mmCIF file of C-alpha atoms in Angstrom:
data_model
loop_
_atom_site.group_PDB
_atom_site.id
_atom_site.type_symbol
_atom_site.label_atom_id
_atom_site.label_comp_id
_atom_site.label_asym_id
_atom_site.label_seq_id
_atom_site.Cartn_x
_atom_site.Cartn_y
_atom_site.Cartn_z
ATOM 1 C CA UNK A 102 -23.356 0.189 -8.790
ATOM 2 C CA UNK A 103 -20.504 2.547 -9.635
ATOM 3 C CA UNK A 104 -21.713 5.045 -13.041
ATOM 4 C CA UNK A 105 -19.989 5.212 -16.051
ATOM 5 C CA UNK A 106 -18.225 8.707 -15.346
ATOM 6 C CA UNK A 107 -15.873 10.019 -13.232
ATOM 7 C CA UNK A 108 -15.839 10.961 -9.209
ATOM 8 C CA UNK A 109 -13.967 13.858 -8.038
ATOM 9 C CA UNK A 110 -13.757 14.846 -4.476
ATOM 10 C CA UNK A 111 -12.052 18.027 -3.079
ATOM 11 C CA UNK A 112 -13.610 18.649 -0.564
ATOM 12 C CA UNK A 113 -14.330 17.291 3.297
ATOM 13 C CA UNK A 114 -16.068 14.442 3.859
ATOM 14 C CA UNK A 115 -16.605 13.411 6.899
ATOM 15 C CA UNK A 116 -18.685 9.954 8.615
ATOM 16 C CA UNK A 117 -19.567 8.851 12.100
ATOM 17 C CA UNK A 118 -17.642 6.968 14.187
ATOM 18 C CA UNK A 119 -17.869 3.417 13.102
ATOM 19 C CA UNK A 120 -19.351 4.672 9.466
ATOM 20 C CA UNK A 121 -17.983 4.502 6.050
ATOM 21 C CA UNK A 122 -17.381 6.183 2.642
ATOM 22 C CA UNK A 123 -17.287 4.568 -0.734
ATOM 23 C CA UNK A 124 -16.838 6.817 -3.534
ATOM 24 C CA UNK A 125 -17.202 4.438 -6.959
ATOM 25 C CA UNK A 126 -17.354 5.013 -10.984
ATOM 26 C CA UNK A 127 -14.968 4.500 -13.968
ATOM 27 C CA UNK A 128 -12.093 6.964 -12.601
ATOM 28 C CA UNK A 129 -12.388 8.336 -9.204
ATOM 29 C CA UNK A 130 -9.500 11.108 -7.766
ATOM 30 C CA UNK A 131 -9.728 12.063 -4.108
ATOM 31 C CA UNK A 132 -7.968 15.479 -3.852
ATOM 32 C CA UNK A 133 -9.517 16.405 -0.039
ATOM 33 C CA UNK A 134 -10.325 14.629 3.103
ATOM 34 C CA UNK A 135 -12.071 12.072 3.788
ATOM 35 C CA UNK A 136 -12.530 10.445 7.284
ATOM 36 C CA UNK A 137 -14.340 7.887 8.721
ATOM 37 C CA UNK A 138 -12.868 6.946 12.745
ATOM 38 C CA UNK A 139 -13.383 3.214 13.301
ATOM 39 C CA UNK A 140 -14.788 2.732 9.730
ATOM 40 C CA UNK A 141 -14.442 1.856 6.280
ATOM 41 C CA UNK A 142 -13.097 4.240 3.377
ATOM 42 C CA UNK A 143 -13.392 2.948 -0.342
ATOM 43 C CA UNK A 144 -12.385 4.289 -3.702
ATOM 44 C CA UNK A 145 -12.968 1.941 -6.210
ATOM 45 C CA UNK A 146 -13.018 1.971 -10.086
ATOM 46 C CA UNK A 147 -15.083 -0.738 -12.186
ATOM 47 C CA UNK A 148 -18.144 -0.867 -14.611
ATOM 48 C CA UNK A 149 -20.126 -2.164 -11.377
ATOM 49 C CA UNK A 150 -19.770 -2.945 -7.704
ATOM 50 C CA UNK A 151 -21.612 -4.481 -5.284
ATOM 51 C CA UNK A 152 -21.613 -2.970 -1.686
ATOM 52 C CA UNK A 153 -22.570 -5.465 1.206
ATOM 53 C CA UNK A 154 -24.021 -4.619 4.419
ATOM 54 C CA UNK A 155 -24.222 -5.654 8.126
ATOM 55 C CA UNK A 156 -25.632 -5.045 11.297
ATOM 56 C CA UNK A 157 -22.329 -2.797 12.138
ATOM 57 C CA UNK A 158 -22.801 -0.719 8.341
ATOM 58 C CA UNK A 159 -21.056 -2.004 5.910
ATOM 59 C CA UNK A 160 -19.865 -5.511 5.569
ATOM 60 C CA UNK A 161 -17.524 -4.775 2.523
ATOM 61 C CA UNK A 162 -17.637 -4.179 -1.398
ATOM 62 C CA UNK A 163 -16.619 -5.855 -4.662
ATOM 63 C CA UNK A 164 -15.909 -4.659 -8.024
ATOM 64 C CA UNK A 165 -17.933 -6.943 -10.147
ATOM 65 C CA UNK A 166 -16.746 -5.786 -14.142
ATOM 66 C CA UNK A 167 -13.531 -3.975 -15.720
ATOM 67 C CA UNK A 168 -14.241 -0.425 -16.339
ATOM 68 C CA UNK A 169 -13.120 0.081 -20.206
ATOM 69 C CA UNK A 170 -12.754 3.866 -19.899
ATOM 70 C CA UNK A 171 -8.910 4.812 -20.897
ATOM 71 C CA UNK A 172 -8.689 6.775 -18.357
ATOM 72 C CA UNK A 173 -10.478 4.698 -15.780
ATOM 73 C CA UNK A 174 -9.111 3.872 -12.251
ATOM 74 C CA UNK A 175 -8.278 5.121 -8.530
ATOM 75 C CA UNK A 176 -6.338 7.948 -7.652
ATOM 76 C CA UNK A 177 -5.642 9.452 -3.813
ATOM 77 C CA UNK A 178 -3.571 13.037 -4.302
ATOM 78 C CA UNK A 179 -5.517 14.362 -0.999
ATOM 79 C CA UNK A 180 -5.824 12.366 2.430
ATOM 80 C CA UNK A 181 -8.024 9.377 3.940
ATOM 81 C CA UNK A 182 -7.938 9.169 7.442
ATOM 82 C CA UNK A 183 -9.832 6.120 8.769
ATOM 83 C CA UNK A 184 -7.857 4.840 12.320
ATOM 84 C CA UNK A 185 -8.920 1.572 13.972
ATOM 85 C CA UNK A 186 -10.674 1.016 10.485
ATOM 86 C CA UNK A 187 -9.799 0.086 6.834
ATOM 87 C CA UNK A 188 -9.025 1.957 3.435
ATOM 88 C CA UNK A 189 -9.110 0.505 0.304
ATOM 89 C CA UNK A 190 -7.993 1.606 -2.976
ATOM 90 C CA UNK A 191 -9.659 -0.949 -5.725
ATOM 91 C CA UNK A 192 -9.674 -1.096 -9.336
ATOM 92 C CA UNK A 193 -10.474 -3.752 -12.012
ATOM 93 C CA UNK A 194 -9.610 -2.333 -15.647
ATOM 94 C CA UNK A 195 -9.668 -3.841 -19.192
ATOM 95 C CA UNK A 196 -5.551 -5.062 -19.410
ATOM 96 C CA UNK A 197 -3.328 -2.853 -21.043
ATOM 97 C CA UNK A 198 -5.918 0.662 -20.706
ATOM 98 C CA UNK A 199 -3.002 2.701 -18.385
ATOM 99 C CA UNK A 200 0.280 2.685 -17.467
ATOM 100 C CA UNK A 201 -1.028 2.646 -13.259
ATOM 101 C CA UNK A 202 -4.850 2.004 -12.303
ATOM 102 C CA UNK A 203 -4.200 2.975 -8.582
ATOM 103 C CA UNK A 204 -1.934 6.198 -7.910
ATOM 104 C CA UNK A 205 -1.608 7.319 -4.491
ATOM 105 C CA UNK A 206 0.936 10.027 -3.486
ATOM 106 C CA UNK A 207 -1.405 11.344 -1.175
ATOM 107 C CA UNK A 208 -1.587 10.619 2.830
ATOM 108 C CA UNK A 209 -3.351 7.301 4.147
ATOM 109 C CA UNK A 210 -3.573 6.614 7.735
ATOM 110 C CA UNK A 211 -5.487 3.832 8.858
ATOM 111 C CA UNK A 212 -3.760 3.577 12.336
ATOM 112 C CA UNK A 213 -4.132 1.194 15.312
ATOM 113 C CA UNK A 214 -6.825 2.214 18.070
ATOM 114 C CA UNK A 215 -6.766 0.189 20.952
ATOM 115 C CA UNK A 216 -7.346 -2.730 19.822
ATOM 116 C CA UNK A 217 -8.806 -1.653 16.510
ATOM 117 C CA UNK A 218 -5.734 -2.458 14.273
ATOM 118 C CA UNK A 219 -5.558 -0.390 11.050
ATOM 119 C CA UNK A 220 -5.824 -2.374 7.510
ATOM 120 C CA UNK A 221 -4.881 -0.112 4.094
ATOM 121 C CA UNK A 222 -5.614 -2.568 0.626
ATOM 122 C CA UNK A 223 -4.560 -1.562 -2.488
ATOM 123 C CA UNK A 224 -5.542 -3.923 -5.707
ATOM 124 C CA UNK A 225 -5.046 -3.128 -9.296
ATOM 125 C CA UNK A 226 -6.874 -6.376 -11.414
ATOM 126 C CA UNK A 227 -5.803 -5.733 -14.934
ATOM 127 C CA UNK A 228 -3.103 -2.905 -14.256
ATOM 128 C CA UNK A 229 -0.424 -1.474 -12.204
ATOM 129 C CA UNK A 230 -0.061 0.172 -8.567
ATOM 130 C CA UNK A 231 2.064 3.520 -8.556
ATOM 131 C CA UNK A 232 2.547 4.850 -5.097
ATOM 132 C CA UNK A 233 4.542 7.549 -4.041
ATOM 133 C CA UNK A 234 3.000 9.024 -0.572
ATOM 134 C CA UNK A 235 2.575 8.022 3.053
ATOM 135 C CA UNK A 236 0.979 4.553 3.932
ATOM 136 C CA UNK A 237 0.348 4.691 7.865
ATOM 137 C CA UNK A 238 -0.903 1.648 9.594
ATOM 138 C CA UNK A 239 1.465 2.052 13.072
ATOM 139 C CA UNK A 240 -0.167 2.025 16.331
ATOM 140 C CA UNK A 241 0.531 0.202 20.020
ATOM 141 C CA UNK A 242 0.270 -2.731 17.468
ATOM 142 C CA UNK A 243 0.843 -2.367 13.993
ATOM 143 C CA UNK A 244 -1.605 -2.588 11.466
ATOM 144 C CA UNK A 245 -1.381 -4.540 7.890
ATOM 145 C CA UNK A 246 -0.712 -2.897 4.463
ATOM 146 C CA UNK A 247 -1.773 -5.012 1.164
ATOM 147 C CA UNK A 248 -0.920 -4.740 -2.003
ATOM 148 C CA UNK A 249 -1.622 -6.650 -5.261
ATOM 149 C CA UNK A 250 -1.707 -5.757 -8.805
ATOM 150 C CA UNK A 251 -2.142 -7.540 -12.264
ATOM 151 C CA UNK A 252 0.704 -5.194 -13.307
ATOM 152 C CA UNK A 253 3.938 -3.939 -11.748
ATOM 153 C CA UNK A 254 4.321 -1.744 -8.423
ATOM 154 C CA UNK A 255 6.642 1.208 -8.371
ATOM 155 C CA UNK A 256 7.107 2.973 -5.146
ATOM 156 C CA UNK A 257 8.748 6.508 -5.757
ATOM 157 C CA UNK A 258 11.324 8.455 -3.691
ATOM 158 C CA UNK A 259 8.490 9.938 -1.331
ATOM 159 C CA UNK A 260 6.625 6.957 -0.464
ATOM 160 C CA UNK A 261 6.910 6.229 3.360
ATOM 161 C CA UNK A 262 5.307 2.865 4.726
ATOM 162 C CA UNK A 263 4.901 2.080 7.998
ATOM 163 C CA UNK A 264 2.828 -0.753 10.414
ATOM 164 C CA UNK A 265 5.423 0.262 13.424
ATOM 165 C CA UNK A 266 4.542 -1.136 17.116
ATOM 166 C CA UNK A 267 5.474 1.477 19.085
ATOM 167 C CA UNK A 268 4.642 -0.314 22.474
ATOM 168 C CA UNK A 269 4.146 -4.114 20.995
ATOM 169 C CA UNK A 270 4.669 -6.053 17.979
ATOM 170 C CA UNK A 271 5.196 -4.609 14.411
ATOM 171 C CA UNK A 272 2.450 -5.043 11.555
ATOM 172 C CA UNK A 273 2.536 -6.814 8.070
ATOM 173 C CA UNK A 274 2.993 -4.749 5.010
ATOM 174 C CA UNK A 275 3.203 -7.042 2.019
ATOM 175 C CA UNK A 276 3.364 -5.923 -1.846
ATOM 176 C CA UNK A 277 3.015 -8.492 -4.462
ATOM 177 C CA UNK A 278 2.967 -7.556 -8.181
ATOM 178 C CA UNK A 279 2.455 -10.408 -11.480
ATOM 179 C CA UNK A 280 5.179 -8.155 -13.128
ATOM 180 C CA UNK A 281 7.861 -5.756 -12.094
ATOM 181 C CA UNK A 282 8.172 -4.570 -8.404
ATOM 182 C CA UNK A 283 10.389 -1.371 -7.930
ATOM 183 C CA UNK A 284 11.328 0.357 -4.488
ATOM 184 C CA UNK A 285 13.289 3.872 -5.224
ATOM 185 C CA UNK A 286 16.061 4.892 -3.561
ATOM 186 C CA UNK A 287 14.053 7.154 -0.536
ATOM 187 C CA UNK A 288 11.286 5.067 -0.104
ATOM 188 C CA UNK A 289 10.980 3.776 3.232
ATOM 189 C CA UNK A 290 9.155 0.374 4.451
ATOM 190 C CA UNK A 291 9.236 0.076 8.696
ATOM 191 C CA UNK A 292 7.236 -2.584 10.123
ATOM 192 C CA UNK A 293 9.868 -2.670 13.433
ATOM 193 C CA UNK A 294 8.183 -3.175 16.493
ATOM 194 C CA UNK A 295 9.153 -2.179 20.208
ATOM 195 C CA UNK A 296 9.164 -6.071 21.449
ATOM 196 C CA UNK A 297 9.046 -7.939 18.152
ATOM 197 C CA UNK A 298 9.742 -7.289 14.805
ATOM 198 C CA UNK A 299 6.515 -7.527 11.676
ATOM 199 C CA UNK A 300 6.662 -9.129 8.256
ATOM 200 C CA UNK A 301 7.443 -7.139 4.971
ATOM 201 C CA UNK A 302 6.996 -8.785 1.773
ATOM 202 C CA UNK A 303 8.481 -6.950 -1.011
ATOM 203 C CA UNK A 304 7.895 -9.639 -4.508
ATOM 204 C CA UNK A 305 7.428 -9.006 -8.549
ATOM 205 C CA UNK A 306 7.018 -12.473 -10.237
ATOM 206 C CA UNK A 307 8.762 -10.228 -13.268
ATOM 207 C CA UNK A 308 11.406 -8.790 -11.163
ATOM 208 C CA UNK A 309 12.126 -6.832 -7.842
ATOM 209 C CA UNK A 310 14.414 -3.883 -7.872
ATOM 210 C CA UNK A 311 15.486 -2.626 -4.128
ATOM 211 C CA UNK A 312 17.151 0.398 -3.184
ATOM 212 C CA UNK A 313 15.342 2.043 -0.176
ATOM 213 C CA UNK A 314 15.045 1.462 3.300
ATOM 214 C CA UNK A 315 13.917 -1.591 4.937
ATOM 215 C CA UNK A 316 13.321 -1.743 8.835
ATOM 216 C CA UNK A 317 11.684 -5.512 9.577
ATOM 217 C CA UNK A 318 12.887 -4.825 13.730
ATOM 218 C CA UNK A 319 14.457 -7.681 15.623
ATOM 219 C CA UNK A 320 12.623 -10.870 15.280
ATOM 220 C CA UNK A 321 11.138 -9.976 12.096
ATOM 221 C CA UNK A 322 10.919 -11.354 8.597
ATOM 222 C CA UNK A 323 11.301 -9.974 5.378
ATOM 223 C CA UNK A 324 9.974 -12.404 2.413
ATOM 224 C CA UNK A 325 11.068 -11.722 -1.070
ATOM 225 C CA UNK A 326 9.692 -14.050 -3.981
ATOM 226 C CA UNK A 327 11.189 -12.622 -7.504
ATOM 227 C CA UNK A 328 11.258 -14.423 -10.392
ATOM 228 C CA UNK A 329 14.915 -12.901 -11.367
ATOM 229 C CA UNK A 330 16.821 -11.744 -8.965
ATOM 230 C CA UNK A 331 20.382 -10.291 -9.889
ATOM 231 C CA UNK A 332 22.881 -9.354 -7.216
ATOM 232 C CA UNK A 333 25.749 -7.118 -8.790
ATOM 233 C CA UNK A 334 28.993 -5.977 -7.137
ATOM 234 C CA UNK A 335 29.042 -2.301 -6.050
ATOM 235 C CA UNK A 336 26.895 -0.270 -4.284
ATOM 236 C CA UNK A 337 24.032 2.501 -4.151
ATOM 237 C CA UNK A 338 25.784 5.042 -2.578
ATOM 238 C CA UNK A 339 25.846 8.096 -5.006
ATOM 239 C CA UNK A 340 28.790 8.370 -7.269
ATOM 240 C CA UNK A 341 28.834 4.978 -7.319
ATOM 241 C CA UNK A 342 26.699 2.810 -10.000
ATOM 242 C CA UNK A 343 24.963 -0.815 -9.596
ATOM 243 C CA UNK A 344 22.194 -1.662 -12.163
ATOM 244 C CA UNK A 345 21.718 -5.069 -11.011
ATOM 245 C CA UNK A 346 18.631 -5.963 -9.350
ATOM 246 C CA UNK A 347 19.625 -5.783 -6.062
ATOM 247 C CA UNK A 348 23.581 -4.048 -5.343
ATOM 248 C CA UNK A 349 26.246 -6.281 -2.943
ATOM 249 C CA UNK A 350 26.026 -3.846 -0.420
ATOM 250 C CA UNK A 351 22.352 -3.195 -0.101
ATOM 251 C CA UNK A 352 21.801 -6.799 0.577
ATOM 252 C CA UNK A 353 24.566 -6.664 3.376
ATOM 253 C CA UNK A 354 23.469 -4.297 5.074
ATOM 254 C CA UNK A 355 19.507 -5.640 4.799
ATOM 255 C CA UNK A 356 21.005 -8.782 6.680
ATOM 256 C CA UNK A 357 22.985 -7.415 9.405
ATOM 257 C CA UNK A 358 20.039 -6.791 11.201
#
């Protein structure tokens, strides 16, 4: 079960092929590497957690209770590397006890590997998602990227998504926040693919805001599910100022494509 203090890893860790890491307690910050080829990496945050296991290692994990610590949940400032395998990012906090319970602006790459396809979850249950780094799950194939929170999900200027199929189809990558969702201006989200196009999901039951750069590839969908979406006249372009949810122009140019 995860302790009642805090994990902090800067340093290198490193599993077998096919192994996995799970680093669990009230807050827990990965400033290093961690790496686990054709395995599982998990940071998770919660009062207890159960960790399941199979013939192949392990089978998966749960947070079972809300950590109550104020400063409790997951944060990723260094890299995870786990291709052909999956990273997750999980906390379950007491409502209301931070602004964001999972913070990455680090570097996650779960990429494809044969046919091993990559799989990065994030889940906040009670708080918010904050993500402003790189979010890799491209490959032959692309991988999937999921996100849920309680809260909202911000994406800042330096967060770069991708579940590209450079030889096949593109991934999934889908974000889906109870409150606001917000994608800055310089965030990216490709899930193109060389011979079809993948799904993006970009929704905030409280609200979406869009201003960065969407590549769904030909044949692909994008799904948005707000539950207010404003569409002002104007545009994005610097100099120029929309603060409706979604400017005239940025929707154009979305559907051209």
């Amino acid at each position: 079960g995860a302790g009642p203090g805090s994990v902090v890893q800067q340093g290198r860790i490193s599993a077998a092929d096919g192994g996995f890491v799970v680093l669990g307690g009230q807050n827990v910050s990965n400033g290093g590497l961690i790496r686990a080829r054709l395995g599982d990496v998990g940071l998770a945050s919660g009062s207890a957690m159960t960790l399941s296991m199979d013939a192949d290692g392990l089978g998966g994990f749960a947070v079972d209770s809300a950590a109550l610590a104020a400063d409790a949940g997951v944060e990723n400032l260094g890299s995870i590397v786990a291709d052909g395998g999956q990273v997750a990012l999980s906390a379950r906090t007491a409502r209301g006890l931070a602004a964001a319970t999972v913070n990455h602006s680090g570097r996650i790459s779960a990429r494809s590997i044969e046919e091993h396809e990559g799989e990065i979850v994030l889940s906040a249950a009670g708080g918010s998602i904050a993500i402003d780094g790189a979010l890799d799950a491209s490959g032959a194939n692309g991988g999937s990227i999921e996100a849920q929170a309680d809260g909202d999900i911000a994406f800042g200027a330096d967060a770069a998504v991708t579940a590209h199929g450079s030889k096949g189809r593109g991934g999934e990558a889908r974000f889906v926040a109870a409150g606001e969702l917000d994608f800055a201006r310089g965030a990216s989200l490709d899930v193109a693919g060389e011979k079809r196009g993948g799904v993006a999901e970009l929704s905030g039951h409280g609200g979406v805001l869009i201003h960065g750069d969407l590549d769904v590839g030909r044949g692909g969908r994008f799904v948005l599910d707000p539950g207010v979406l404003v569409i002002g006249n104007g545009s994005s372009v610097p100099g120029r100022t929309c603060t409706a949810g979604w400017c005239e122009v940025e929707l154009e140019d979305l559907l051209k494509g």
